[in-house]
Every structure is written in C-alpha cells, then in structure tokens.
PDB file of C-alpha atoms in Angstrom:
ATOM      1  CA  MET X   1     -29.278  36.854  -5.947  1.00 68.00           C
ATOM      2  CA  ASP X   2     -30.689  35.456  -2.701  1.00 69.00           C
ATOM      3  CA  ARG X   3     -34.184  35.632  -4.179  1.00 78.00           C
ATOM      4  CA  ILE X   4     -33.078  33.519  -7.132  1.00 78.00           C
ATOM      5  CA  ARG X   5     -31.459  30.947  -4.833  1.00 76.00           C
ATOM      6  CA  ARG X   6     -34.724  30.612  -2.890  1.00 80.00           C
ATOM      7  CA  LEU X   7     -36.815  29.900  -5.984  1.00 83.00           C
ATOM      8  CA  PRO X   8     -38.305  26.397  -6.250  1.00 85.00           C
ATOM      9  CA  LEU X   9     -36.745  24.235  -8.933  1.00 87.00           C
ATOM     10  CA  PRO X  10     -39.726  24.505 -11.345  1.00 88.00           C
ATOM     11  CA  ALA X  11     -39.158  28.273 -11.420  1.00 89.00           C
ATOM     12  CA  LEU X  12     -35.352  28.245 -11.185  1.00 90.00           C
ATOM     13  CA  LEU X  13     -34.572  25.707 -13.908  1.00 91.00           C
ATOM     14  CA  PRO X  14     -36.275  27.591 -16.793  1.00 92.00           C
ATOM     15  CA  ILE X  15     -34.253  30.707 -15.879  1.00 92.00           C
ATOM     16  CA  LEU X  16     -31.092  28.601 -15.833  1.00 91.00           C
ATOM     17  CA  PHE X  17     -32.008  27.082 -19.219  1.00 92.00           C
ATOM     18  CA  VAL X  18     -32.455  30.485 -20.850  1.00 93.00           C
ATOM     19  CA  VAL X  19     -29.263  31.956 -19.364  1.00 92.00           C
ATOM     20  CA  VAL X  20     -27.033  28.975 -20.201  1.00 89.00           C
ATOM     21  CA  GLY X  21     -28.456  28.527 -23.682  1.00 88.00           C
ATOM     22  CA  GLY X  22     -28.321  32.240 -24.445  1.00 89.00           C
ATOM     23  CA  LEU X  23     -24.718  32.591 -23.329  1.00 87.00           C
ATOM     24  CA  TYR X  24     -23.656  29.521 -25.300  1.00 85.00           C
ATOM     25  CA  PHE X  25     -25.313  30.867 -28.453  1.00 85.00           C
ATOM     26  CA  LEU X  26     -23.933  34.401 -28.051  1.00 81.00           C
ATOM     27  CA  PHE X  27     -20.393  33.229 -27.290  1.00 79.00           C
ATOM     28  CA  GLY X  28     -20.460  30.957 -30.305  1.00 76.00           C
ATOM     29  CA  LEU X  29     -21.766  33.764 -32.485  1.00 75.00           C
ATOM     30  CA  ALA X  30     -19.146  36.198 -31.203  1.00 73.00           C
ATOM     31  CA  GLY X  31     -16.323  33.689 -31.599  1.00 68.00           C
ATOM     32  CA  ASN X  32     -17.348  32.951 -35.178  1.00 68.00           C
ATOM     33  CA  PRO X  33     -19.312  35.939 -36.519  1.00 64.00           C
ATOM     34  CA  SER X  34     -20.183  34.170 -39.773  1.00 64.00           C
ATOM     35  CA  ARG X  35     -23.944  34.094 -40.266  1.00 62.00           C
ATOM     36  CA  GLU X  36     -23.757  30.638 -41.777  1.00 61.00           C
ATOM     37  CA  HIS X  37     -25.189  27.686 -39.880  1.00 74.00           C
ATOM     38  CA  VAL X  38     -27.058  29.895 -37.404  1.00 78.00           C
ATOM     39  CA  VAL X  39     -29.834  27.324 -37.163  1.00 81.00           C
ATOM     40  CA  ALA X  40     -27.321  24.565 -36.385  1.00 82.00           C
ATOM     41  CA  ARG X  41     -25.739  26.784 -33.734  1.00 83.00           C
ATOM     42  CA  LEU X  42     -29.168  27.452 -32.212  1.00 86.00           C
ATOM     43  CA  ILE X  43     -29.962  23.728 -32.090  1.00 88.00           C
ATOM     44  CA  GLY X  44     -26.589  23.086 -30.456  1.00 87.00           C
ATOM     45  CA  ALA X  45     -27.351  25.769 -27.865  1.00 87.00           C
ATOM     46  CA  LEU X  46     -30.689  24.098 -27.087  1.00 91.00           C
ATOM     47  CA  PHE X  47     -29.042  20.709 -26.579  1.00 92.00           C
ATOM     48  CA  TYR X  48     -26.270  22.250 -24.470  1.00 90.00           C
ATOM     49  CA  ALA X  49     -28.750  24.195 -22.326  1.00 91.00           C
ATOM     50  CA  THR X  50     -30.892  21.096 -21.803  1.00 93.00           C
ATOM     51  CA  GLY X  51     -27.952  18.979 -20.679  1.00 93.00           C
ATOM     52  CA  MET X  52     -26.524  21.629 -18.375  1.00 92.00           C
ATOM     53  CA  THR X  53     -29.945  22.369 -16.879  1.00 92.00           C
ATOM     54  CA  VAL X  54     -30.409  18.695 -16.023  1.00 94.00           C
ATOM     55  CA  VAL X  55     -26.944  18.480 -14.450  1.00 93.00           C
ATOM     56  CA  PHE X  56     -27.298  21.701 -12.466  1.00 90.00           C
ATOM     57  CA  GLY X  57     -30.840  20.762 -11.450  1.00 91.00           C
ATOM     58  CA  ILE X  58     -29.640  17.486  -9.935  1.00 93.00           C
ATOM     59  CA  LEU X  59     -26.748  19.210  -8.149  1.00 90.00           C
ATOM     60  CA  ILE X  60     -29.006  21.950  -6.757  1.00 90.00           C
ATOM     61  CA  ALA X  61     -31.616  19.431  -5.602  1.00 91.00           C
ATOM     62  CA  VAL X  62     -28.997  17.298  -3.826  1.00 89.00           C
ATOM     63  CA  ARG X  63     -27.411  20.333  -2.172  1.00 85.00           C
ATOM     64  CA  ARG X  64     -30.755  21.635  -0.959  1.00 87.00           C
ATOM     65  CA  ARG X  65     -31.716  18.240   0.432  1.00 88.00           C
ATOM     66  CA  LYS X  66     -28.455  17.911   2.356  1.00 83.00           C
ATOM     67  CA  ALA X  67     -28.564  21.474   3.660  1.00 82.00           C
ATOM     68  CA  GLY X  68     -32.213  21.360   4.735  1.00 82.00           C
ATOM     69  CA  GLY X  69     -33.878  23.377   1.959  1.00 86.00           C
ATOM     70  CA  ALA X  70     -33.397  26.387  -0.276  1.00 87.00           C
ATOM     71  CA  ASP X  71     -33.502  28.842   2.632  1.00 89.00           C
ATOM     72  CA  ALA X  72     -30.693  26.969   4.393  1.00 88.00           C
ATOM     73  CA  VAL X  73     -28.531  27.021   1.244  1.00 90.00           C
ATOM     74  CA  THR X  74     -29.139  30.771   0.909  1.00 90.00           C
ATOM     75  CA  ALA X  75     -28.209  31.329   4.559  1.00 92.00           C
ATOM     76  CA  MET X  76     -24.997  29.331   4.137  1.00 93.00           C
ATOM     77  CA  GLN X  77     -24.033  31.315   1.050  1.00 92.00           C
ATOM     78  CA  ARG X  78     -24.598  34.525   2.991  1.00 93.00           C
ATOM     79  CA  THR X  79     -22.404  33.215   5.812  1.00 94.00           C
ATOM     80  CA  ILE X  80     -19.650  32.411   3.297  1.00 94.00           C
ATOM     81  CA  ARG X  81     -19.850  35.995   1.989  1.00 93.00           C
ATOM     82  CA  THR X  82     -20.051  37.795   5.326  1.00 92.00           C
ATOM     83  CA  GLY X  83     -18.760  35.398   7.995  1.00 91.00           C
ATOM     84  CA  ASP X  84     -21.915  35.930  10.107  1.00 93.00           C
ATOM     85  CA  VAL X  85     -23.502  32.698  11.370  1.00 92.00           C
ATOM     86  CA  PRO X  86     -27.259  32.806  12.122  1.00 92.00           C
ATOM     87  CA  ALA X  87     -28.167  32.264  15.745  1.00 89.00           C
ATOM     88  CA  ASP X  88     -30.579  29.447  14.816  1.00 88.00           C
ATOM     89  CA  ALA X  89     -28.115  27.555  12.599  1.00 89.00           C
ATOM     90  CA  ASP X  90     -28.402  23.784  13.102  1.00 89.00           C
ATOM     91  CA  THR X  91     -24.853  22.777  13.948  1.00 90.00           C
ATOM     92  CA  ALA X  92     -25.378  19.121  12.982  1.00 89.00           C
ATOM     93  CA  THR X  93     -26.255  20.228   9.437  1.00 90.00           C
ATOM     94  CA  TRP X  94     -24.159  23.352   9.047  1.00 93.00           C
ATOM     95  CA  ILE X  95     -20.780  21.986  10.144  1.00 93.00           C
ATOM     96  CA  PRO X  96     -20.536  19.167   7.551  1.00 93.00           C
ATOM     97  CA  GLU X  97     -22.004  21.394   4.815  1.00 93.00           C
ATOM     98  CA  LEU X  98     -19.573  24.253   5.474  1.00 95.00           C
ATOM     99  CA  GLU X  99     -16.726  21.762   5.564  1.00 95.00           C
ATOM    100  CA  ARG X 100     -17.747  20.607   2.070  1.00 93.00           C
ATOM    101  CA  TYR X 101     -17.775  24.208   0.908  1.00 94.00           C
ATOM    102  CA  ARG X 102     -14.300  24.678   2.354  1.00 95.00           C
ATOM    103  CA  VAL X 103     -13.004  21.648   0.435  1.00 95.00           C
ATOM    104  CA  ARG X 104     -14.389  23.119  -2.803  1.00 93.00           C
ATOM    105  CA  TYR X 105     -12.823  26.524  -2.179  1.00 95.00           C
ATOM    106  CA  ARG X 106      -9.484  24.976  -1.276  1.00 95.00           C
ATOM    107  CA  ARG X 107      -9.616  23.121  -4.573  1.00 94.00           C
ATOM    108  CA  ASN X 108     -10.136  26.444  -6.360  1.00 93.00           C
ATOM    109  CA  ARG X 109      -6.704  27.635  -5.241  1.00 92.00           C
ATOM    110  CA  TRP X 110      -5.026  25.316  -7.750  1.00 93.00           C
ATOM    111  CA  ALA X 111      -7.910  24.672 -10.177  1.00 93.00           C
ATOM    112  CA  VAL X 112      -8.454  28.314 -11.138  1.00 92.00           C
ATOM    113  CA  PRO X 113      -4.817  28.984 -12.206  1.00 92.00           C
ATOM    114  CA  ILE X 114      -4.809  25.783 -14.277  1.00 94.00           C
ATOM    115  CA  MET X 115      -8.088  26.779 -15.953  1.00 92.00           C
ATOM    116  CA  PHE X 116      -6.717  30.225 -16.696  1.00 92.00           C
ATOM    117  CA  VAL X 117      -3.588  28.862 -18.375  1.00 93.00           C
ATOM    118  CA  VAL X 118      -5.599  26.418 -20.511  1.00 93.00           C
ATOM    119  CA  PHE X 119      -8.239  28.962 -21.514  1.00 91.00           C
ATOM    120  CA  ALA X 120      -5.653  31.672 -22.159  1.00 92.00           C
ATOM    121  CA  ALA X 121      -3.798  29.377 -24.543  1.00 93.00           C
ATOM    122  CA  LEU X 122      -7.070  28.567 -26.301  1.00 89.00           C
ATOM    123  CA  CYS X 123      -8.027  32.247 -26.595  1.00 88.00           C
ATOM    124  CA  VAL X 124      -4.647  33.221 -28.055  1.00 91.00           C
ATOM    125  CA  THR X 125      -4.844  30.394 -30.593  1.00 90.00           C
ATOM    126  CA  LEU X 126      -8.379  31.303 -31.650  1.00 84.00           C
ATOM    127  CA  ALA X 127      -7.555  35.020 -31.740  1.00 85.00           C
ATOM    128  CA  PHE X 128      -4.872  34.374 -34.373  1.00 88.00           C
ATOM    129  CA  SER X 129      -6.741  31.694 -36.314  1.00 84.00           C
ATOM    130  CA  VAL X 130     -10.448  32.626 -36.091  1.00 78.00           C
ATOM    131  CA  SER X 131     -11.276  36.134 -34.861  1.00 79.00           C
ATOM    132  CA  PRO X 132      -9.658  38.942 -32.821  1.00 84.00           C
ATOM    133  CA  VAL X 133     -12.756  38.974 -30.608  1.00 83.00           C
ATOM    134  CA  TRP X 134     -11.125  36.173 -28.622  1.00 85.00           C
ATOM    135  CA  TRP X 135      -8.728  38.765 -27.175  1.00 90.00           C
ATOM    136  CA  LEU X 136     -11.799  40.265 -25.504  1.00 89.00           C
ATOM    137  CA  PHE X 137     -12.754  36.853 -24.145  1.00 87.00           C
ATOM    138  CA  LEU X 138      -9.246  36.511 -22.742  1.00 91.00           C
ATOM    139  CA  VAL X 139      -9.537  39.835 -20.922  1.00 93.00           C
ATOM    140  CA  LEU X 140     -12.972  38.927 -19.540  1.00 91.00           C
ATOM    141  CA  PHE X 141     -11.775  35.516 -18.390  1.00 90.00           C
ATOM    142  CA  ALA X 142      -8.711  37.043 -16.737  1.00 93.00           C
ATOM    143  CA  GLY X 143     -11.015  39.371 -14.801  1.00 94.00           C
ATOM    144  CA  LEU X 144     -13.211  36.460 -13.734  1.00 92.00           C
ATOM    145  CA  CYS X 145     -10.183  34.488 -12.574  1.00 93.00           C
ATOM    146  CA  ALA X 146      -8.871  37.441 -10.581  1.00 94.00           C
ATOM    147  CA  TYR X 147     -12.249  37.836  -8.904  1.00 94.00           C
ATOM    148  CA  SER X 148     -12.394  34.090  -8.216  1.00 94.00           C
ATOM    149  CA  VAL X 149      -8.988  34.184  -6.497  1.00 93.00           C
ATOM    150  CA  TRP X 150     -10.080  37.101  -4.308  1.00 95.00           C
ATOM    151  CA  GLU X 151     -13.469  35.525  -3.570  1.00 95.00           C
ATOM    152  CA  THR X 152     -11.825  32.203  -2.682  1.00 95.00           C
ATOM    153  CA  ARG X 153      -9.566  33.846  -0.106  1.00 95.00           C
ATOM    154  CA  ARG X 154     -12.506  35.703   1.434  1.00 96.00           C
ATOM    155  CA  ALA X 155     -14.644  32.557   1.514  1.00 95.00           C
ATOM    156  CA  LEU X 156     -11.934  30.450   3.160  1.00 96.00           C
ATOM    157  CA  ARG X 157     -11.341  33.116   5.793  1.00 96.00           C
ATOM    158  CA  ASN X 158     -15.069  33.348   6.574  1.00 96.00           C
ATOM    159  CA  LEU X 159     -15.502  29.564   6.537  1.00 96.00           C
ATOM    160  CA  ASP X 160     -12.694  29.058   9.051  1.00 95.00           C
ATOM    161  CA  SER X 161     -14.170  31.605  11.455  1.00 95.00           C
ATOM    162  CA  SER X 162     -17.733  30.315  10.959  1.00 95.00           C
ATOM    163  CA  LEU X 163     -16.752  26.704  11.609  1.00 94.00           C
ATOM    164  CA  ASP X 164     -14.865  27.721  14.744  1.00 94.00           C
ATOM    165  CA  GLU X 165     -17.975  29.502  16.013  1.00 93.00           C
ATOM    166  CA  LEU X 166     -20.279  26.595  15.180  1.00 93.00           C
ATOM    167  CA  ARG X 167     -18.023  24.100  16.962  1.00 92.00           C
ATOM    168  CA  ARG X 168     -18.286  26.194  20.125  1.00 90.00           C
ATOM    169  CA  ARG X 169     -22.076  25.813  20.066  1.00 86.00           C
ATOM    170  CA  PRO X 170     -24.001  22.791  21.395  1.00 81.00           C
ATOM    171  CA  ILE X 171     -24.303  20.068  18.778  1.00 72.00           C
ATOM    172  CA  THR X 172     -27.905  19.512  17.744  1.00 64.00           C
ATOM    173  CA  SER X 173     -29.073  16.492  15.809  1.00 56.00           C
ATOM    174  CA  ALA X 174     -32.475  15.932  14.297  1.00 49.00           C
ATOM    175  CA  PRO X 175     -33.933  12.431  14.694  1.00 40.00           C
ATOM    176  CA  ALA X 176     -35.467  10.649  11.726  1.00 39.00           C
ATOM    177  CA  GLY X 177     -38.737  12.245  10.659  1.00 41.00           C
ATOM    178  CA  SER X 178     -38.110  15.625  12.293  1.00 42.00           C
ATOM    179  CA  ALA X 179     -37.692  18.839  10.352  1.00 43.00           C
ATOM    180  CA  PRO X 180     -34.076  19.834   9.565  1.00 44.00           C
ATOM    181  CA  GLY X 181     -32.762  22.683  11.619  1.00 42.00           C
ATOM    182  CA  THR X 182     -34.961  21.937  14.668  1.00 42.00           C
ATOM    183  CA  PRO X 183     -32.857  22.060  17.859  1.00 42.00           C
ATOM    184  CA  GLN X 184     -33.076  18.837  19.831  1.00 43.00           C
ATOM    185  CA  PRO X 185     -32.680  18.481  23.607  1.00 41.00           C
ATOM    186  CA  THR X 186     -29.285  17.424  24.842  1.00 37.00           C
ATOM    187  CA  ALA X 187     -29.172  14.054  26.539  1.00 38.00           C
ATOM    188  CA  GLY X 188     -29.258  14.393  30.337  1.00 38.00           C
ATOM    189  CA  ALA X 189     -30.477  17.990  30.221  1.00 37.00           C
ATOM    190  CA  THR X 190     -33.991  17.124  31.493  1.00 39.00           C
ATOM    191  CA  TRP X 191     -34.415  16.560  35.228  1.00 41.00           C
ATOM    192  CA  THR X 192     -37.165  16.594  37.838  1.00 42.00           C
ATOM    193  CA  LEU X 193     -37.365  17.490  41.501  1.00 44.00           C
ATOM    194  CA  PRO X 194     -37.447  14.702  44.109  1.00 47.00           C
ATOM    195  CA  GLY X 195     -40.981  13.406  44.498  1.00 47.00           C
ATOM    196  CA  ASP X 196     -42.050  14.406  40.971  1.00 45.00           C
ATOM    197  CA  GLU X 197     -41.239  11.031  39.452  1.00 45.00           C
ATOM    198  CA  ALA X 198     -44.131   8.824  38.416  1.00 47.00           C
ATOM    199  CA  PRO X 199     -44.618   5.942  40.903  1.00 48.00           C
ATOM    200  CA  ARG X 200     -43.235   2.625  39.798  1.00 47.00           C
ATOM    201  CA  PRO X 201     -45.412  -0.497  40.003  1.00 48.00           C
ATOM    202  CA  ASN X 202     -43.374  -1.916  42.896  1.00 49.00           C
ATOM    203  CA  ASP X 203     -43.791   1.291  44.869  1.00 48.00           C
ATOM    204  CA  ALA X 204     -47.575   0.823  45.130  1.00 45.00           C
ATOM    205  CA  SER X 205     -47.117  -1.865  47.780  1.00 42.00           C
TER     206      SER X 205
END
C-alpha cells in the first residue's frame, strides 16, 4: 500500500480509474443481474470513474502539496497506523497536517454510524424489491463499518500520542523557497567567541 501511495499522479490516477470504474460496474451488475443495458451500465461506469478520478486526483495533489510530497504523506499514514514519529519529521508541517487528520477521524465517530443506518435501510429495501444479493452487500458494509470504527479509535490514539511527541520537539519552519522538511536554525542559536566578530566600519579608526 505504501508503494501505491508513493506513485506519481500520472501512474496513480489510471489505477484509481480502473479500480473505481470496475467496482461501480460490478456492483451495478451484481445488484441488478439482468443482462439488459450492459452497454449503458458500462458507459455509466466510465463517466463515474472519470469524475471520481478527477476529484480524488485534486484531493491527492492538494494533500501532497501541503504535506511536502508523496513520501511525507506515506510517512504520516504510517505514523497514524503505528504511532511512531520519524526522527526527521518537520514539526512545522507535521503538526498542522496531523491535526487535520485528527479532525477527520473525530468526524468518523458520528459519520460512520449514520452512513451504516442509511446504507442498511437501502440494502434491506433493495433486497426485498430487486435482488437478495443486497443482503450480501449489507453484510460486507457492516464489516467495513466495524473495521472503520476500530481503525478510527486506533488512529485517534496514535494521533494524540504523535502530536504530543511532536510538540515536545523544537519547532522548525521552512522559509519561502526552501525544501519542505528541511530543519531550520532556531533564532539566537548561532553565536561567536569574543574577537571573532567582523570589524565594523567605525572600529577601523
């Protein structure tokens, strides 16, 4: 998974297009097994995959730019999974990014149950009116929701500990034009011994 996250957008977006379009087509085919209008369903899958690829591409590009690149996003995702913060993490970039992640995961605590109730009601309705295969979709979605609840708790726990550790480190900030993630000297940390200063013009007299 980390290898996929590191891929440049020209390589990542075609994979995303195929996966999203394929899943949309297969779910539609399984929900309505009638072989009629297969071409129309395929065209709909192409339009859906194109739109979602554009949306996800913009979101991924913005996230990578804010985080400092694909490698930084991958490192942050690993920190969310494990709670281990890299020693060279740029605190000025990581702290606000991890705080954004924490807001998203906190939102999941109430968004996921609402989504489950809505989708469960839809699956039950379609199972009675269209096809019993929607009972399988309900079971799969329930499993995904259960995993999401567990993963959200783990992520929030790791984010809290990671942010506490980052706030104990010196704050680094990259000036305009410098590469993200490059530690910058702290103001007042540079000093010289007496006599090493360059002579001032008035001192020449």
